[in-house]
C-alpha cells in the first residue's frame, strides 16, 4: 500500500514550489489537481449519485469528470470488483484513484495538492 502525502495551504504560499521539489524525488508522485477532497469527500455528491444511478451511473460520471480524467486512468478497470456499498465510498474511491495512479507510476508515496483543502482540516 502506498503512503499518502497532502499539501494544503493558502494561495500564494508556496504550495506549488513545495510540490515541485517533492515531485523531483524518484519515489514520490503527485496527482494532477482534481480537487477531490472539496468536491466529493466533504459532500455526499457521489453517494447521492450512486443512490440514483447505481454503479454504472457513478462510473460514467467519474469517467466523464474533466478533473478526474486528468489522471488518465481507465475508470472501468480501476473499479472492477470495487464494492460501492461499503462504508465511506467517497473516501475509498479516492484511495483507489490514488493507488491506481501511484501503481501506474511505480511510486511509493502518492501526493495530492489542493491549497484550499486547508478549509477542511479538523
Short mmCIF file of N, CA, C and O in Angstrom, two decimals:
data_model
loop_
_atom_site.label_atom_id
_atom_site.label_comp_id
_atom_site.label_asym_id
_atom_site.label_seq_id
_atom_site.Cartn_x
_atom_site.Cartn_y
_atom_site.Cartn_z
N UNK A 1 0.85 -1.19 0.00
CA UNK A 1 0.00 0.00 0.00
C UNK A 1 0.88 1.24 0.00
O UNK A 1 1.88 1.31 0.70
N UNK A 2 0.47 2.22 -0.79
CA UNK A 2 1.21 3.46 -0.87
C UNK A 2 0.92 4.35 0.34
O UNK A 2 -0.16 4.32 0.88
N UNK A 3 1.91 5.14 0.69
CA UNK A 3 1.70 6.17 1.71
C UNK A 3 1.24 7.42 0.98
O UNK A 3 1.54 7.63 -0.18
N UNK A 4 0.48 8.25 1.69
CA UNK A 4 -0.11 9.44 1.09
C UNK A 4 0.49 10.70 1.70
O UNK A 4 0.77 10.76 2.88
N UNK A 5 0.63 11.70 0.85
CA UNK A 5 1.16 13.00 1.24
C UNK A 5 0.20 14.06 0.73
O UNK A 5 -0.21 14.02 -0.43
N UNK A 6 -0.17 14.99 1.60
CA UNK A 6 -1.09 16.05 1.21
C UNK A 6 -0.46 17.40 1.46
O UNK A 6 0.13 17.62 2.51
N UNK A 7 -0.58 18.29 0.50
CA UNK A 7 -0.11 19.65 0.65
C UNK A 7 -1.33 20.55 0.65
O UNK A 7 -2.13 20.54 -0.29
N UNK A 8 -1.48 21.31 1.72
CA UNK A 8 -2.55 22.29 1.83
C UNK A 8 -1.90 23.62 2.21
O UNK A 8 -0.73 23.66 2.60
N UNK A 9 -2.61 24.68 2.10
CA UNK A 9 -2.06 25.98 2.44
C UNK A 9 -3.04 27.06 2.05
O UNK A 9 -4.24 26.82 2.00
N UNK A 10 -2.51 28.20 1.76
CA UNK A 10 -3.33 29.29 1.26
C UNK A 10 -2.70 29.75 -0.05
O UNK A 10 -1.54 29.46 -0.33
N UNK A 11 -3.49 30.44 -0.84
CA UNK A 11 -2.99 30.90 -2.13
C UNK A 11 -1.71 31.71 -2.00
O UNK A 11 -1.55 32.47 -1.04
N UNK A 12 -0.80 31.51 -2.91
CA UNK A 12 0.45 32.25 -2.99
C UNK A 12 1.36 32.00 -1.78
O UNK A 12 2.13 32.85 -1.38
N UNK A 13 1.26 30.80 -1.19
CA UNK A 13 2.09 30.49 -0.01
C UNK A 13 3.24 29.54 -0.32
O UNK A 13 3.97 29.14 0.57
N UNK A 14 3.38 29.14 -1.59
CA UNK A 14 4.50 28.28 -1.96
C UNK A 14 4.15 26.81 -2.09
O UNK A 14 5.04 25.96 -2.19
N UNK A 15 2.87 26.47 -2.12
CA UNK A 15 2.49 25.05 -2.22
C UNK A 15 2.93 24.45 -3.55
O UNK A 15 3.35 23.29 -3.59
N UNK A 16 2.87 25.21 -4.63
CA UNK A 16 3.29 24.68 -5.93
C UNK A 16 4.80 24.44 -5.96
O UNK A 16 5.26 23.43 -6.50
N UNK A 17 5.57 25.33 -5.36
CA UNK A 17 7.01 25.14 -5.28
C UNK A 17 7.34 23.91 -4.45
O UNK A 17 8.18 23.08 -4.84
N UNK A 18 6.68 23.76 -3.31
CA UNK A 18 6.91 22.58 -2.47
C UNK A 18 6.56 21.31 -3.23
O UNK A 18 7.32 20.33 -3.20
N UNK A 19 5.44 21.32 -3.93
CA UNK A 19 5.06 20.15 -4.72
C UNK A 19 6.12 19.84 -5.77
O UNK A 19 6.49 18.67 -5.94
N UNK A 20 6.61 20.82 -6.46
CA UNK A 20 7.64 20.60 -7.49
C UNK A 20 8.90 20.00 -6.90
O UNK A 20 9.51 19.10 -7.48
N UNK A 21 9.30 20.49 -5.73
CA UNK A 21 10.52 19.96 -5.10
C UNK A 21 10.33 18.51 -4.68
O UNK A 21 11.19 17.67 -4.91
N UNK A 22 9.19 18.20 -4.07
CA UNK A 22 8.93 16.83 -3.64
C UNK A 22 8.76 15.90 -4.84
O UNK A 22 9.21 14.75 -4.83
N UNK A 23 8.12 16.40 -5.88
CA UNK A 23 7.86 15.60 -7.08
C UNK A 23 9.15 15.23 -7.81
O UNK A 23 9.16 14.30 -8.61
N UNK A 24 10.24 15.93 -7.51
CA UNK A 24 11.52 15.62 -8.14
C UNK A 24 12.13 14.33 -7.58
O UNK A 24 13.01 13.74 -8.20
N UNK A 25 11.64 13.87 -6.45
CA UNK A 25 12.13 12.62 -5.85
C UNK A 25 11.60 11.44 -6.65
O UNK A 25 10.45 11.41 -7.06
N UNK A 26 12.43 10.45 -6.86
CA UNK A 26 12.06 9.31 -7.71
C UNK A 26 10.95 8.44 -7.12
O UNK A 26 10.28 7.73 -7.86
N UNK A 27 10.72 8.49 -5.83
CA UNK A 27 9.69 7.65 -5.21
C UNK A 27 8.44 8.42 -4.82
O UNK A 27 7.58 7.91 -4.12
N UNK A 28 8.34 9.67 -5.27
CA UNK A 28 7.17 10.50 -4.94
C UNK A 28 6.53 10.95 -6.25
O UNK A 28 7.20 11.40 -7.17
N UNK A 29 5.21 10.82 -6.30
CA UNK A 29 4.46 11.29 -7.47
C UNK A 29 3.22 12.03 -6.95
O UNK A 29 2.60 11.60 -5.97
N UNK A 30 2.90 13.13 -7.57
CA UNK A 30 1.70 13.87 -7.23
C UNK A 30 0.69 13.72 -8.35
O UNK A 30 1.06 13.76 -9.53
N UNK A 31 -0.56 13.55 -7.98
CA UNK A 31 -1.62 13.53 -8.98
C UNK A 31 -1.86 14.96 -9.45
O UNK A 31 -1.54 15.92 -8.74
N UNK A 32 -2.38 15.13 -10.65
CA UNK A 32 -2.81 16.47 -11.06
C UNK A 32 -3.90 16.95 -10.10
O UNK A 32 -4.61 16.13 -9.50
N UNK A 33 -4.03 18.24 -9.94
CA UNK A 33 -5.05 18.77 -9.02
C UNK A 33 -6.44 18.40 -9.54
O UNK A 33 -6.82 18.78 -10.65
N UNK A 34 -7.16 17.62 -8.74
CA UNK A 34 -8.52 17.22 -9.11
C UNK A 34 -9.56 17.71 -8.10
O UNK A 34 -10.74 17.48 -8.28
N UNK A 35 -9.10 18.37 -7.05
CA UNK A 35 -9.99 18.96 -6.04
C UNK A 35 -10.98 17.94 -5.46
O UNK A 35 -12.12 18.28 -5.15
N UNK A 36 -10.55 16.70 -5.34
CA UNK A 36 -11.44 15.63 -4.91
C UNK A 36 -11.96 15.85 -3.49
O UNK A 36 -13.14 15.64 -3.21
N UNK A 37 -11.08 16.28 -2.61
CA UNK A 37 -11.48 16.44 -1.20
C UNK A 37 -12.62 17.44 -1.10
O UNK A 37 -13.64 17.15 -0.47
N UNK A 38 -12.48 18.58 -1.72
CA UNK A 38 -13.52 19.61 -1.64
C UNK A 38 -14.79 19.21 -2.38
O UNK A 38 -15.90 19.47 -1.94
N UNK A 39 -14.62 18.54 -3.52
CA UNK A 39 -15.79 18.23 -4.35
C UNK A 39 -16.56 17.01 -3.88
O UNK A 39 -17.78 16.94 -4.06
N UNK A 40 -15.84 16.02 -3.33
CA UNK A 40 -16.52 14.76 -3.05
C UNK A 40 -16.39 14.25 -1.61
O UNK A 40 -17.33 13.67 -1.09
N UNK A 41 -15.25 14.43 -0.97
CA UNK A 41 -15.11 13.93 0.40
C UNK A 41 -15.90 14.76 1.39
O UNK A 41 -16.38 14.24 2.38
N UNK A 42 -16.00 16.05 1.15
CA UNK A 42 -16.71 16.93 2.07
C UNK A 42 -18.16 17.14 1.67
O UNK A 42 -18.85 17.97 2.25
N UNK A 43 -18.62 16.39 0.69
CA UNK A 43 -20.02 16.46 0.26
C UNK A 43 -20.52 15.01 0.20
O UNK A 43 -19.76 14.08 0.39
N UNK A 44 -21.74 14.85 -0.09
CA UNK A 44 -22.26 13.49 -0.29
C UNK A 44 -22.65 13.29 -1.76
O UNK A 44 -23.51 12.47 -2.08
N UNK A 45 -22.01 14.04 -2.64
CA UNK A 45 -22.37 14.02 -4.06
C UNK A 45 -22.26 12.64 -4.69
O UNK A 45 -23.16 12.22 -5.43
N UNK A 46 -21.19 11.92 -4.41
CA UNK A 46 -21.02 10.59 -5.03
C UNK A 46 -22.01 9.59 -4.46
O UNK A 46 -22.53 8.75 -5.19
N UNK A 47 -22.28 9.68 -3.17
CA UNK A 47 -23.24 8.78 -2.55
C UNK A 47 -24.64 9.00 -3.14
O UNK A 47 -25.36 8.05 -3.43
N UNK A 48 -25.01 10.27 -3.31
CA UNK A 48 -26.32 10.59 -3.89
C UNK A 48 -26.40 10.10 -5.34
O UNK A 48 -27.43 9.55 -5.75
N UNK A 49 -25.34 10.31 -6.08
CA UNK A 49 -25.30 9.85 -7.47
C UNK A 49 -25.44 8.34 -7.54
O UNK A 49 -26.20 7.82 -8.36
N UNK A 50 -24.73 7.63 -6.67
CA UNK A 50 -24.81 6.17 -6.65
C UNK A 50 -26.24 5.71 -6.30
O UNK A 50 -26.76 4.78 -6.90
N UNK A 51 -26.85 6.39 -5.33
CA UNK A 51 -28.22 6.03 -4.92
C UNK A 51 -29.20 6.20 -6.08
O UNK A 51 -30.13 5.41 -6.24
N UNK A 52 -29.00 7.22 -6.90
CA UNK A 52 -29.89 7.49 -8.02
C UNK A 52 -29.59 6.65 -9.26
O UNK A 52 -30.50 6.16 -9.92
N UNK A 53 -28.30 6.50 -9.59
CA UNK A 53 -27.94 5.91 -10.88
C UNK A 53 -27.18 4.60 -10.78
O UNK A 53 -26.87 4.00 -11.80
N UNK A 54 -26.84 4.18 -9.58
CA UNK A 54 -26.16 2.90 -9.40
C UNK A 54 -24.71 2.94 -9.86
O UNK A 54 -24.15 3.99 -10.19
N UNK A 55 -24.13 1.76 -9.90
CA UNK A 55 -22.72 1.59 -10.25
C UNK A 55 -22.40 2.16 -11.64
O UNK A 55 -21.44 2.90 -11.81
N UNK A 56 -23.21 1.82 -12.62
CA UNK A 56 -22.95 2.26 -13.99
C UNK A 56 -22.98 3.78 -14.09
O UNK A 56 -22.11 4.39 -14.74
N UNK A 57 -23.94 4.42 -13.44
CA UNK A 57 -24.03 5.87 -13.47
C UNK A 57 -22.86 6.55 -12.79
O UNK A 57 -22.34 7.55 -13.28
N UNK A 58 -22.44 5.98 -11.67
CA UNK A 58 -21.30 6.55 -10.95
C UNK A 58 -20.01 6.41 -11.75
O UNK A 58 -19.23 7.35 -11.87
N UNK A 59 -19.80 5.23 -12.34
CA UNK A 59 -18.60 5.03 -13.17
C UNK A 59 -18.61 5.93 -14.39
O UNK A 59 -17.58 6.47 -14.79
N UNK A 60 -19.78 6.12 -14.98
CA UNK A 60 -19.89 7.02 -16.13
C UNK A 60 -19.55 8.46 -15.72
O UNK A 60 -18.85 9.17 -16.43
N UNK A 61 -20.06 8.86 -14.54
CA UNK A 61 -19.76 10.20 -14.05
C UNK A 61 -18.26 10.38 -13.82
O UNK A 61 -17.68 11.39 -14.23
N UNK A 62 -17.62 9.41 -13.16
CA UNK A 62 -16.19 9.51 -12.89
C UNK A 62 -15.39 9.55 -14.19
O UNK A 62 -14.42 10.29 -14.31
N UNK A 63 -15.80 8.75 -15.17
CA UNK A 63 -15.11 8.73 -16.47
C UNK A 63 -15.24 10.05 -17.20
O UNK A 63 -14.31 10.47 -17.90
N UNK A 64 -16.39 10.71 -17.05
CA UNK A 64 -16.65 11.95 -17.78
C UNK A 64 -16.17 13.20 -17.05
O UNK A 64 -16.10 14.27 -17.65
N UNK A 65 -15.82 13.07 -15.79
CA UNK A 65 -15.40 14.23 -15.00
C UNK A 65 -14.09 14.80 -15.56
O UNK A 65 -13.09 14.09 -15.66
N UNK A 66 -14.11 16.08 -15.90
CA UNK A 66 -12.94 16.72 -16.52
C UNK A 66 -11.69 16.64 -15.65
O UNK A 66 -10.59 16.44 -16.16
N UNK A 67 -11.84 16.83 -14.34
CA UNK A 67 -10.67 16.82 -13.46
C UNK A 67 -10.16 15.41 -13.22
O UNK A 67 -8.95 15.16 -13.28
N UNK A 68 -11.05 14.48 -12.96
CA UNK A 68 -10.62 13.09 -12.73
C UNK A 68 -9.99 12.51 -13.99
O UNK A 68 -9.05 11.71 -13.92
N UNK A 69 -10.47 12.93 -15.15
CA UNK A 69 -9.88 12.42 -16.40
C UNK A 69 -8.42 12.83 -16.55
O UNK A 69 -7.67 12.20 -17.29
N UNK A 70 -7.99 13.86 -15.81
CA UNK A 70 -6.58 14.26 -15.83
C UNK A 70 -5.66 13.15 -15.30
O UNK A 70 -4.47 13.15 -15.59
N UNK A 71 -6.22 12.21 -14.54
CA UNK A 71 -5.42 11.10 -14.02
C UNK A 71 -5.09 10.09 -15.12
O UNK A 71 -4.21 9.25 -14.95
N UNK A 72 -5.83 10.12 -16.21
CA UNK A 72 -5.64 9.21 -17.34
C UNK A 72 -5.70 7.74 -16.90
O UNK A 72 -4.85 6.93 -17.26
N UNK A 73 -6.71 7.43 -16.11
CA UNK A 73 -6.94 6.06 -15.65
C UNK A 73 -8.15 5.49 -16.38
O UNK A 73 -9.09 6.21 -16.70
N UNK A 74 -8.13 4.20 -16.62
CA UNK A 74 -9.30 3.51 -17.14
C UNK A 74 -10.22 3.26 -15.94
O UNK A 74 -9.96 2.39 -15.11
N UNK A 75 -11.27 4.05 -15.84
CA UNK A 75 -12.14 4.00 -14.66
C UNK A 75 -12.81 2.64 -14.51
O UNK A 75 -12.88 2.10 -13.40
N UNK A 76 -13.29 2.07 -15.59
CA UNK A 76 -13.91 0.74 -15.52
C UNK A 76 -12.92 -0.28 -14.95
O UNK A 76 -13.27 -1.08 -14.09
N UNK A 77 -11.72 -0.24 -15.45
CA UNK A 77 -10.67 -1.16 -14.99
C UNK A 77 -10.29 -0.89 -13.54
O UNK A 77 -10.14 -1.81 -12.74
N UNK A 78 -10.12 0.38 -13.21
CA UNK A 78 -9.71 0.77 -11.87
C UNK A 78 -10.72 0.31 -10.82
O UNK A 78 -10.33 -0.10 -9.72
N UNK A 79 -12.00 0.33 -11.15
CA UNK A 79 -13.03 -0.01 -10.18
C UNK A 79 -13.68 -1.37 -10.41
O UNK A 79 -14.74 -1.65 -9.85
N UNK A 80 -13.06 -2.22 -11.21
CA UNK A 80 -13.60 -3.57 -11.37
C UNK A 80 -13.49 -4.28 -10.03
O UNK A 80 -12.45 -4.25 -9.38
N UNK A 81 -14.55 -4.82 -9.56
CA UNK A 81 -14.57 -5.51 -8.26
C UNK A 81 -14.71 -4.59 -7.07
O UNK A 81 -14.73 -5.04 -5.93
N UNK A 82 -14.82 -3.30 -7.28
CA UNK A 82 -14.95 -2.33 -6.19
C UNK A 82 -16.36 -2.42 -5.62
O UNK A 82 -17.34 -2.46 -6.35
N UNK A 83 -16.48 -2.46 -4.30
CA UNK A 83 -17.77 -2.53 -3.62
C UNK A 83 -18.23 -1.14 -3.22
O UNK A 83 -17.75 -0.58 -2.24
N UNK A 84 -19.13 -0.56 -3.99
CA UNK A 84 -19.62 0.78 -3.71
C UNK A 84 -20.57 0.79 -2.51
O UNK A 84 -20.92 1.85 -2.00
N UNK A 85 -20.99 -0.37 -2.06
CA UNK A 85 -21.93 -0.46 -0.94
C UNK A 85 -21.25 -0.38 0.42
O UNK A 85 -21.90 -0.20 1.42
N UNK A 86 -19.94 -0.51 0.47
CA UNK A 86 -19.21 -0.50 1.73
C UNK A 86 -19.25 0.86 2.40
O UNK A 86 -19.78 1.83 1.87
N UNK A 87 -18.63 0.94 3.59
CA UNK A 87 -18.62 2.22 4.32
C UNK A 87 -17.73 3.25 3.63
O UNK A 87 -16.75 2.90 2.96
N UNK A 88 -18.08 4.51 3.78
CA UNK A 88 -17.33 5.64 3.26
C UNK A 88 -16.91 5.47 1.80
O UNK A 88 -15.72 5.49 1.47
N UNK A 89 -17.86 5.31 0.90
CA UNK A 89 -17.50 5.06 -0.50
C UNK A 89 -16.66 6.17 -1.13
O UNK A 89 -15.73 5.89 -1.88
N UNK A 90 -16.95 7.43 -0.83
CA UNK A 90 -16.17 8.52 -1.45
C UNK A 90 -14.70 8.45 -1.03
O UNK A 90 -13.81 8.68 -1.85
N UNK A 91 -14.44 8.14 0.22
CA UNK A 91 -13.06 8.01 0.70
C UNK A 91 -12.37 6.82 0.04
O UNK A 91 -11.23 6.91 -0.41
N UNK A 92 -13.08 5.70 -0.06
CA UNK A 92 -12.48 4.52 -0.69
C UNK A 92 -12.26 4.73 -2.19
O UNK A 92 -11.29 4.25 -2.75
N UNK A 93 -13.14 5.48 -2.85
CA UNK A 93 -12.96 5.81 -4.26
C UNK A 93 -11.69 6.64 -4.41
O UNK A 93 -10.86 6.39 -5.28
N UNK A 94 -11.52 7.63 -3.54
CA UNK A 94 -10.33 8.50 -3.57
C UNK A 94 -9.06 7.67 -3.38
O UNK A 94 -8.11 7.81 -4.14
N UNK A 95 -9.06 6.81 -2.38
CA UNK A 95 -7.88 5.95 -2.15
C UNK A 95 -7.60 5.06 -3.35
O UNK A 95 -6.44 4.83 -3.72
N UNK A 96 -8.64 4.56 -3.97
CA UNK A 96 -8.47 3.70 -5.15
C UNK A 96 -7.86 4.49 -6.30
O UNK A 96 -6.97 4.00 -6.99
N UNK A 97 -8.33 5.71 -6.51
CA UNK A 97 -7.76 6.56 -7.56
C UNK A 97 -6.28 6.84 -7.29
O UNK A 97 -5.45 6.74 -8.19
N UNK A 98 -5.95 7.19 -6.04
CA UNK A 98 -4.57 7.46 -5.68
C UNK A 98 -3.69 6.23 -5.87
O UNK A 98 -2.59 6.31 -6.45
N UNK A 99 -4.16 5.09 -5.41
CA UNK A 99 -3.39 3.85 -5.51
C UNK A 99 -3.17 3.46 -6.97
O UNK A 99 -2.07 3.06 -7.36
N UNK A 100 -4.21 3.60 -7.80
CA UNK A 100 -4.08 3.25 -9.22
C UNK A 100 -3.08 4.18 -9.91
O UNK A 100 -2.25 3.72 -10.70
N UNK A 101 -3.12 5.46 -9.60
CA UNK A 101 -2.20 6.41 -10.20
C UNK A 101 -0.77 6.12 -9.75
O UNK A 101 0.15 6.09 -10.56
N UNK A 102 -0.57 5.88 -8.46
CA UNK A 102 0.77 5.57 -7.94
C UNK A 102 1.29 4.27 -8.51
O UNK A 102 2.47 4.15 -8.83
N UNK A 103 0.42 3.27 -8.66
CA UNK A 103 0.83 1.99 -9.21
C UNK A 103 1.29 2.10 -10.64
O UNK A 103 2.27 1.48 -11.05
N UNK A 104 0.59 2.91 -11.40
CA UNK A 104 0.97 3.12 -12.80
C UNK A 104 2.33 3.81 -12.89
O UNK A 104 3.12 3.54 -13.78
N UNK A 105 2.61 4.67 -11.94
CA UNK A 105 3.86 5.43 -11.95
C UNK A 105 4.95 4.74 -11.11
O UNK A 105 6.05 5.26 -11.01
N UNK A 106 4.64 3.60 -10.50
CA UNK A 106 5.58 2.84 -9.67
C UNK A 106 6.20 3.70 -8.58
O UNK A 106 7.42 3.70 -8.39
N UNK A 107 5.37 4.43 -7.85
CA UNK A 107 5.84 5.30 -6.78
C UNK A 107 5.40 4.77 -5.43
O UNK A 107 4.31 4.23 -5.28
N UNK A 108 6.26 4.96 -4.44
CA UNK A 108 5.96 4.50 -3.08
C UNK A 108 5.10 5.51 -2.33
O UNK A 108 4.35 5.15 -1.43
N UNK A 109 5.19 6.78 -2.69
CA UNK A 109 4.48 7.84 -2.00
C UNK A 109 3.66 8.62 -3.02
O UNK A 109 4.20 9.07 -4.03
N UNK A 110 2.38 8.74 -2.75
CA UNK A 110 1.49 9.45 -3.67
C UNK A 110 1.01 10.72 -2.98
O UNK A 110 0.62 10.68 -1.82
N UNK A 111 1.07 11.83 -3.70
CA UNK A 111 0.69 13.10 -3.11
C UNK A 111 -0.46 13.76 -3.83
O UNK A 111 -0.74 13.50 -4.99
N UNK A 112 -1.12 14.64 -3.10
CA UNK A 112 -2.19 15.45 -3.65
C UNK A 112 -2.02 16.86 -3.09
O UNK A 112 -1.76 17.03 -1.90
N UNK A 113 -2.13 17.85 -3.95
CA UNK A 113 -2.01 19.25 -3.53
C UNK A 113 -3.28 19.98 -3.90
O UNK A 113 -3.70 20.00 -5.05
N UNK A 114 -3.89 20.54 -2.91
CA UNK A 114 -5.05 21.40 -3.11
C UNK A 114 -5.03 22.41 -1.97
O UNK A 114 -5.49 22.11 -0.87
N UNK A 115 -4.43 23.57 -2.20
CA UNK A 115 -4.29 24.53 -1.12
C UNK A 115 -5.61 24.83 -0.39
O UNK A 115 -5.62 24.97 0.83
N UNK A 116 -6.69 24.87 -1.10
CA UNK A 116 -7.97 25.20 -0.46
C UNK A 116 -8.52 24.09 0.43
O UNK A 116 -9.46 24.31 1.18
N UNK A 117 -7.91 22.92 0.39
CA UNK A 117 -8.35 21.85 1.29
C UNK A 117 -8.05 22.16 2.75
O UNK A 117 -8.58 21.51 3.65
N UNK A 118 -7.23 23.18 2.98
CA UNK A 118 -6.95 23.59 4.36
C UNK A 118 -8.24 23.95 5.09
O UNK A 118 -8.34 23.79 6.30
N UNK A 119 -9.22 24.39 4.33
CA UNK A 119 -10.51 24.75 4.91
C UNK A 119 -11.23 23.55 5.52
O UNK A 119 -12.18 23.71 6.29
N UNK A 120 -10.79 22.34 5.19
CA UNK A 120 -11.48 21.13 5.64
C UNK A 120 -10.72 20.36 6.72
O UNK A 120 -11.12 19.27 7.10
N UNK A 121 -9.60 20.91 7.17
CA UNK A 121 -8.85 20.24 8.24
C UNK A 121 -9.64 20.38 9.54
O UNK A 121 -10.24 21.39 9.81
N UNK A 122 -9.57 19.32 10.33
CA UNK A 122 -10.29 19.36 11.62
C UNK A 122 -9.31 19.22 12.75
O UNK A 122 -8.33 18.61 12.71
#
